[in-house]
mmCIF file of C-alpha atoms and ligand atoms in Angstrom:
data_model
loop_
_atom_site.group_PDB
_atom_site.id
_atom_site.type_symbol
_atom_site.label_atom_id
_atom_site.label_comp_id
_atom_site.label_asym_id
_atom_site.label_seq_id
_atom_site.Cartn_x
_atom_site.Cartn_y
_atom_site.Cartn_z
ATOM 1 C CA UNK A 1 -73.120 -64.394 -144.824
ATOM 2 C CA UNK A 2 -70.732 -61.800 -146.266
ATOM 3 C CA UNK A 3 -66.855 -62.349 -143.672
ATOM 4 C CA UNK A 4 -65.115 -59.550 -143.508
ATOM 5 C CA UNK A 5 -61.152 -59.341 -144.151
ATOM 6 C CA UNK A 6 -59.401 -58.591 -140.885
ATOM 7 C CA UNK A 7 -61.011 -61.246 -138.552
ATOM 8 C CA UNK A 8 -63.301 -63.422 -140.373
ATOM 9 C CA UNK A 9 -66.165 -62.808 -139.162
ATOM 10 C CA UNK A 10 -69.539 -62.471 -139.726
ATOM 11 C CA UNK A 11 -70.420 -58.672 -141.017
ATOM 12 C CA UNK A 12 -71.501 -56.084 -137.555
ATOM 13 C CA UNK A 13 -74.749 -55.299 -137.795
ATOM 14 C CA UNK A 14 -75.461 -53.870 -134.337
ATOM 15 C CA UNK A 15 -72.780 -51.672 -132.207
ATOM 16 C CA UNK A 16 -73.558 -51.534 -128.503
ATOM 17 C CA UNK A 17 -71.800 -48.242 -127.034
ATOM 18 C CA UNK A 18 -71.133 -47.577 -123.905
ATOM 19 C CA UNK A 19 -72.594 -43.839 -122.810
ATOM 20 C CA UNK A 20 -70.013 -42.506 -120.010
ATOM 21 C CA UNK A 21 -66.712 -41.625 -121.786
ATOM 22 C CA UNK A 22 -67.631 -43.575 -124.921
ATOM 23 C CA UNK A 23 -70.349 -41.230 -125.831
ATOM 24 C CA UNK A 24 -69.988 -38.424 -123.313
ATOM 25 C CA UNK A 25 -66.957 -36.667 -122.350
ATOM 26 C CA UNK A 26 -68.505 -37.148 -118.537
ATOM 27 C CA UNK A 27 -65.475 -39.319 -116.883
ATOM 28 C CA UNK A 28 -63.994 -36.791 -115.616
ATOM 29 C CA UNK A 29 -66.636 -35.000 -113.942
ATOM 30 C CA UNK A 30 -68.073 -38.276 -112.557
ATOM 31 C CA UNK A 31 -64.659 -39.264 -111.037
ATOM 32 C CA UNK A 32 -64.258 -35.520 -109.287
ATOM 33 C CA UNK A 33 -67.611 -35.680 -108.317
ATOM 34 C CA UNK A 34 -67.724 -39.485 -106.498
ATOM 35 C CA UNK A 35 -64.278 -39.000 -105.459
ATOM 36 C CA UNK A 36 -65.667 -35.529 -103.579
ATOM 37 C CA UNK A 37 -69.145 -37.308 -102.404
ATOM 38 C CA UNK A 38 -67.596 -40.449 -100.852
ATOM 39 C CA UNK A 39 -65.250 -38.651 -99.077
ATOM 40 C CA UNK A 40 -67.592 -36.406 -97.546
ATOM 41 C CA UNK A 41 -69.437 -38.855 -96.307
ATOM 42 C CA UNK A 42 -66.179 -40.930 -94.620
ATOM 43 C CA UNK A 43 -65.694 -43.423 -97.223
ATOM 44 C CA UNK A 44 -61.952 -41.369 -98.929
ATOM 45 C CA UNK A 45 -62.320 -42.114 -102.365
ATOM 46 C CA UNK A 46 -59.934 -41.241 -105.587
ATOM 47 C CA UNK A 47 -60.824 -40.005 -108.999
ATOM 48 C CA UNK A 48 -58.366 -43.301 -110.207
ATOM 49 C CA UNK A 49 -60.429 -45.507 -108.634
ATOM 50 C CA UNK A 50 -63.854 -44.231 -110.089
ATOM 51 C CA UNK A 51 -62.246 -45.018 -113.436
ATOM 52 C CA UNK A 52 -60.966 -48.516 -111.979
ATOM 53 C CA UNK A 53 -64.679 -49.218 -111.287
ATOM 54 C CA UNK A 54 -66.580 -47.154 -113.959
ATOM 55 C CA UNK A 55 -68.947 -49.585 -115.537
ATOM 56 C CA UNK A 56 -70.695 -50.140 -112.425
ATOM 57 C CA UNK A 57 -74.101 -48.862 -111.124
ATOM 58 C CA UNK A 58 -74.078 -46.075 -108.720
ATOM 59 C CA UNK A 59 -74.983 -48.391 -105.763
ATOM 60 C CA UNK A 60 -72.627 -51.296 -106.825
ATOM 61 C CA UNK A 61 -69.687 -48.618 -106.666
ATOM 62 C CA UNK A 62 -71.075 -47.212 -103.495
ATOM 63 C CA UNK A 63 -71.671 -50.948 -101.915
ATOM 64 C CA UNK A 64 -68.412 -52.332 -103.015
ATOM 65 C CA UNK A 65 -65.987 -49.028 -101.385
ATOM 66 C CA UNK A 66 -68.136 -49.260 -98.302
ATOM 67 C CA UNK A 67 -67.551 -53.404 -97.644
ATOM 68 C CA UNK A 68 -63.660 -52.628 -98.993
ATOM 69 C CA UNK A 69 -63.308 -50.744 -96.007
ATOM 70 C CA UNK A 70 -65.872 -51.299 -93.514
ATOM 71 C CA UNK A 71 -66.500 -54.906 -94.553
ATOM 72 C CA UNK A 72 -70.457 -54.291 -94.397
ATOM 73 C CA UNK A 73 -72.818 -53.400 -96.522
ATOM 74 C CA UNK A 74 -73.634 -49.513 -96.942
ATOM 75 C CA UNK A 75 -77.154 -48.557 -95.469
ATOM 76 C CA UNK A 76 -79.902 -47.398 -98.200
ATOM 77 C CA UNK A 77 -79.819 -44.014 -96.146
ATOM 78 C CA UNK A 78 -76.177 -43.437 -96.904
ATOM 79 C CA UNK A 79 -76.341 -44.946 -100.538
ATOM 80 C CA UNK A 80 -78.743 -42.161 -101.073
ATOM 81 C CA UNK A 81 -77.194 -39.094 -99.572
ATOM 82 C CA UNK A 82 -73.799 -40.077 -101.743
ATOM 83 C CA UNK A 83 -75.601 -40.225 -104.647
ATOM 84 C CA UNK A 84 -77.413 -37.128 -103.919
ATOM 85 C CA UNK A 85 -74.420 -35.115 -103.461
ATOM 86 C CA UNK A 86 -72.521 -36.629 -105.887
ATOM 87 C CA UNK A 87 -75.451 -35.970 -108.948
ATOM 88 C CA UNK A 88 -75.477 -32.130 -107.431
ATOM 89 C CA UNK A 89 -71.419 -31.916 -107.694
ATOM 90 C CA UNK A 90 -72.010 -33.942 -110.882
ATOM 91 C CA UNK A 91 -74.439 -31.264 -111.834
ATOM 92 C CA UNK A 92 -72.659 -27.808 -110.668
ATOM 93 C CA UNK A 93 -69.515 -28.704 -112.848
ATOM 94 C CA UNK A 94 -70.829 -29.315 -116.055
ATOM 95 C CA UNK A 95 -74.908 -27.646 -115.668
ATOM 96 C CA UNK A 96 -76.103 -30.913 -116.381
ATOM 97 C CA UNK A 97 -74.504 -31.848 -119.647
ATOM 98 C CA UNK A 98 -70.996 -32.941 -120.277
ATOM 99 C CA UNK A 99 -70.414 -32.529 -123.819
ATOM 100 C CA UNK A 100 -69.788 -35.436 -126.343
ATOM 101 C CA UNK A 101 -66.648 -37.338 -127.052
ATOM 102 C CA UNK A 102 -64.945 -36.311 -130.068
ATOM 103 C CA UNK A 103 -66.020 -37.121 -133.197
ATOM 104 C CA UNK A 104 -67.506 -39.669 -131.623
ATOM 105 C CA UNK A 105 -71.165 -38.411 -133.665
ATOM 106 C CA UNK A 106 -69.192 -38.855 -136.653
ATOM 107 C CA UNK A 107 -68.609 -43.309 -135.931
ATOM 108 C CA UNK A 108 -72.347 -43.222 -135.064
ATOM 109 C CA UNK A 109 -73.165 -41.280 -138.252
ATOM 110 C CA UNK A 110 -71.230 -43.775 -140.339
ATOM 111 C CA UNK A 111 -72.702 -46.393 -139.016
ATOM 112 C CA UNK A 112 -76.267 -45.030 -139.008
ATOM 113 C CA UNK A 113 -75.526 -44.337 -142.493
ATOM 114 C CA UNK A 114 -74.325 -47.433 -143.768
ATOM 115 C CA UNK A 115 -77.416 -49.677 -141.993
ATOM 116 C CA UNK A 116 -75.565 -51.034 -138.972
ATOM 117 C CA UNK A 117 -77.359 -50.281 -135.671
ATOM 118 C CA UNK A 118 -76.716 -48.199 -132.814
ATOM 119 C CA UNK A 119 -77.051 -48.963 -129.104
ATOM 120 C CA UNK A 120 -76.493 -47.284 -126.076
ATOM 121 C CA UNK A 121 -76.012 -50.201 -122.838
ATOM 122 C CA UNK A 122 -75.195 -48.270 -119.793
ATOM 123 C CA UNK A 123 -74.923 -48.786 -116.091
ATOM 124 C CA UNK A 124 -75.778 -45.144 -115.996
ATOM 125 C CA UNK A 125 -78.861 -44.010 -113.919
ATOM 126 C CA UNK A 126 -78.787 -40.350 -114.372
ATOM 127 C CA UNK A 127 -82.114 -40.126 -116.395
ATOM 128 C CA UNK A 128 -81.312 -36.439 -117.719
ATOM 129 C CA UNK A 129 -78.406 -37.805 -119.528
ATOM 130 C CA UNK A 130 -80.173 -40.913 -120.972
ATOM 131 C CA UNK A 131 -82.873 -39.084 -121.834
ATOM 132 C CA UNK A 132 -80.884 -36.945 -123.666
ATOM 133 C CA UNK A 133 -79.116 -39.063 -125.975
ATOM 134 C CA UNK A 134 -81.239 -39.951 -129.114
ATOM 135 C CA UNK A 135 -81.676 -35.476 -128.966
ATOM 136 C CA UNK A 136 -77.520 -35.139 -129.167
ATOM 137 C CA UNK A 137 -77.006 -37.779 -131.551
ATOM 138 C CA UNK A 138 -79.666 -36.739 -133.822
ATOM 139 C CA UNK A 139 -81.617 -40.185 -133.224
ATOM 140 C CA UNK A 140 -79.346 -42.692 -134.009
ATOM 141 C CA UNK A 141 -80.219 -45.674 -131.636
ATOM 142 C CA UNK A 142 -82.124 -48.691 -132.204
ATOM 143 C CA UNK A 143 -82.891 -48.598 -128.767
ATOM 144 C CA UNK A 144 -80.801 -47.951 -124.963
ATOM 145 C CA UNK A 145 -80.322 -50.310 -122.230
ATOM 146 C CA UNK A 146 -79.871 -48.589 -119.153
ATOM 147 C CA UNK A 147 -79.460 -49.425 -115.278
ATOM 148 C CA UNK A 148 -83.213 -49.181 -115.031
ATOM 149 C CA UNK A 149 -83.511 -52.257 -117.521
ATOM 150 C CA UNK A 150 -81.173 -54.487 -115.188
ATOM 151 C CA UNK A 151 -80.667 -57.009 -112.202
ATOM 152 C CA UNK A 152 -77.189 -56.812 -112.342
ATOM 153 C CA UNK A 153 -74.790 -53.796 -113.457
ATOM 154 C CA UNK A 154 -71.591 -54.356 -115.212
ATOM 155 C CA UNK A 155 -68.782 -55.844 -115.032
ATOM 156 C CA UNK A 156 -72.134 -58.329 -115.076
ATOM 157 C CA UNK A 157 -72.766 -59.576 -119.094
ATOM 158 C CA UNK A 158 -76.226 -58.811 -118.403
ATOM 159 C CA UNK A 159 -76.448 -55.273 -119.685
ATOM 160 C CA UNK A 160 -74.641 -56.603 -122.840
ATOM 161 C CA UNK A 161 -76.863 -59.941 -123.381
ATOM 162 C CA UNK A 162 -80.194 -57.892 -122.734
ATOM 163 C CA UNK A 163 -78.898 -55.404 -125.786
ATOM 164 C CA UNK A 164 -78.189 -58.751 -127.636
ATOM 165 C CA UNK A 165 -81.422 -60.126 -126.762
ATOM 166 C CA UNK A 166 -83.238 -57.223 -127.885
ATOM 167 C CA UNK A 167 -81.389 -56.605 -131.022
ATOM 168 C CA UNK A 168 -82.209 -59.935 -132.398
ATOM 169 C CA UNK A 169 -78.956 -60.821 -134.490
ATOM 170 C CA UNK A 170 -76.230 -63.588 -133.828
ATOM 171 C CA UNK A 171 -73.796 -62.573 -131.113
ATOM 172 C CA UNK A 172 -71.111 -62.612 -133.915
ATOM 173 C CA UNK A 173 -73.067 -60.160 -135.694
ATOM 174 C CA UNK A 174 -72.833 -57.667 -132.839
ATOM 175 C CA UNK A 175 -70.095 -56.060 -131.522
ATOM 176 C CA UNK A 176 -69.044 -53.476 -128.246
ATOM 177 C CA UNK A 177 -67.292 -50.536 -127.970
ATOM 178 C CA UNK A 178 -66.219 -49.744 -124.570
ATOM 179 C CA UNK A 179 -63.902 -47.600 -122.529
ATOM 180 C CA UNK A 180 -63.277 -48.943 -118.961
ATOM 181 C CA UNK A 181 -61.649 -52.399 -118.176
ATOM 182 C CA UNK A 182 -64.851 -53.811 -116.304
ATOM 183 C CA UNK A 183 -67.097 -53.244 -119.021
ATOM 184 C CA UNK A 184 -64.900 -55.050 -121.425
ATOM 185 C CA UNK A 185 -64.941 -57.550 -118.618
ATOM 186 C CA UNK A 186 -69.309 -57.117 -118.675
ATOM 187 C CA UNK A 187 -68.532 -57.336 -123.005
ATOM 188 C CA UNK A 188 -66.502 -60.538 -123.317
ATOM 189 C CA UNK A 189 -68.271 -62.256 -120.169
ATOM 190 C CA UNK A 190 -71.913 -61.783 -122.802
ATOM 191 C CA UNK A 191 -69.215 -63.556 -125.452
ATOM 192 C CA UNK A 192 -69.192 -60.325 -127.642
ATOM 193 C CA UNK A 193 -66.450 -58.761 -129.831
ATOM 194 C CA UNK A 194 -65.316 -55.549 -127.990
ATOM 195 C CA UNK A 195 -63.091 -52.497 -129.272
ATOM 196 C CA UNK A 196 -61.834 -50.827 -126.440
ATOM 197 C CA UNK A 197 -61.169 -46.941 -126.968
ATOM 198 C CA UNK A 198 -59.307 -45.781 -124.062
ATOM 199 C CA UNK A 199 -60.433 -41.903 -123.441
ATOM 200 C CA UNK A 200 -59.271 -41.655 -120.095
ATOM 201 C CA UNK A 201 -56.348 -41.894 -117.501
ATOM 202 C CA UNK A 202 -55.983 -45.998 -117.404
ATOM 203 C CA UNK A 203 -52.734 -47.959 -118.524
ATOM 204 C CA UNK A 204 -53.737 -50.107 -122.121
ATOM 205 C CA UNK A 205 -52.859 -52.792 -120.249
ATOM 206 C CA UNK A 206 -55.680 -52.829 -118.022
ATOM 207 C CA UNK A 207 -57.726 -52.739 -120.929
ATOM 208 C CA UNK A 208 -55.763 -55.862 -122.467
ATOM 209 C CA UNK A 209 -55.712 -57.585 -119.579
ATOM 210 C CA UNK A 210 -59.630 -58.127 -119.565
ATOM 211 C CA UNK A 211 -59.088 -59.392 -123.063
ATOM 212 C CA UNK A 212 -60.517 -56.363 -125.299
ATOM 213 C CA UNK A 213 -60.008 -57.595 -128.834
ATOM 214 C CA UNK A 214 -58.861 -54.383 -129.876
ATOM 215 C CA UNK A 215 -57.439 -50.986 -128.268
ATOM 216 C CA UNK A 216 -57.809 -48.047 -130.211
ATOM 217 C CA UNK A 217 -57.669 -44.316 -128.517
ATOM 218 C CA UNK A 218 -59.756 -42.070 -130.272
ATOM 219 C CA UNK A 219 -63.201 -41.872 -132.156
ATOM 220 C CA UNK A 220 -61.174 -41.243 -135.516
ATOM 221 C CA UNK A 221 -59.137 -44.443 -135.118
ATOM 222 C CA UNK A 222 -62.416 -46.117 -134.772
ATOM 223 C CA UNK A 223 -63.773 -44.502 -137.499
ATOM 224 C CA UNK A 224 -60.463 -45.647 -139.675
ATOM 225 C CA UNK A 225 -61.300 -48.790 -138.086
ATOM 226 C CA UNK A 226 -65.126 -49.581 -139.072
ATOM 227 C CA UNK A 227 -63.993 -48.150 -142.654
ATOM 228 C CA UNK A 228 -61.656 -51.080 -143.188
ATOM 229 C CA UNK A 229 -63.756 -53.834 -142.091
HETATM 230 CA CA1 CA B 301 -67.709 -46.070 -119.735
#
């Protein structure tokens, strides 16, 4: 097996990417738009904490505000009309599509290019923008694990083993690239090798302090970065 130089290890042969401010430029409009439906429904919520607890599914974040400060679980009723809203808010900011990070088409282009697959693990549910990805990134991905292909969301290492699974190479042969602090948590929990790029308003350190291997904090730094491997 050929090493590479920088940390001796095996050489990538699958990327798992997270979608929501990895891929997309959508944190911001998700954290405006939970931050706007949780409030309205009594539960006052800040765009800083969506990005604490991006990663997670819709109901996880909804589930784990509610029992922070009612200390019982939300009802399905009220999971639903949150989610509701907050797709619609979600929906009237940005008419349905966010944009891409970027140059973020040029590290999956590389890659693509130079045999190395591409996957998309999300705890996303928002089937418009999954369904959209292999059209914006000119069909790049091996294949996309989404929310609807889970038990458990992140910071769970399910999401992350089931790409593994499915991808069929040695976990050392695989590799993450994240953005929030609890999917690096969801990364190194499946025992993968995880470059955080931090694209949004988070200290580094809460990205080092779930152990990300590497912090970079752009798509051409990673670029620079798969170049020299
Ligand atoms: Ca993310």
């Amino acid at each position: 097996m050929v090493k590479d130089k920088i940390v001796n290890r095996p050489k990538i042969r699958a990327v798992f990417f997270d979608q929501d401010g990895v891929l997309y430029n959508s944190m911001p409009y998700h954290a405006k738009s939970w931050a706007w439906a949780m409030t309205k429904h009594g539960l006052p919520y800040t765009e800083i904490e969506c990005y604490r607890n991006e990663g997670r599914t819709s109901t996880g974040v909804i589930q784990e505000h509610h029992m922070n400060m009612y200390g019982t679980d939300a009802t399905p009723e009220l999971i639903e009309a949150i989610y509701k809203d907050k797709t619609e808010h979600f929906t009237e900011m940005t008419g349905g599509f966010p944009g891409i990070i970027p140059d973020v088409d040029k590290v999956l282009k590389w890659l693509h290019t130079h045999g190395i697959q591409c996957w998309v693990v999300t705890g996303s549910g928002q089937r418009n923008l999954i369904n959209a990805l292999n059209d914006t990134f000119d069909n790049v991905f091996s294949g996309i694990v989404s929310s609807f292909d889970v038990r458990h969301g992140k910071p769970d290492p399910e999401p992350y083993l089931k790409a593994w699974e499915k991808c069929g190479f040695q976990k050392d042969e695989c590799m993450v690239v994240e953005n929030a602090p609890l999917g690096v948590r969801a990364a190194k929990a499946a025992g993968l090798f995880t470059v955080a790029v931090n694209t949004g308003p988070l200290p580094d350190a809460d990205l080092a302090d779930e152990k990300a291997d590497i912090i970079l904090h752009n798509m051409n730094e990673l670029l620079n970065w798969f170049k020299q491997q």
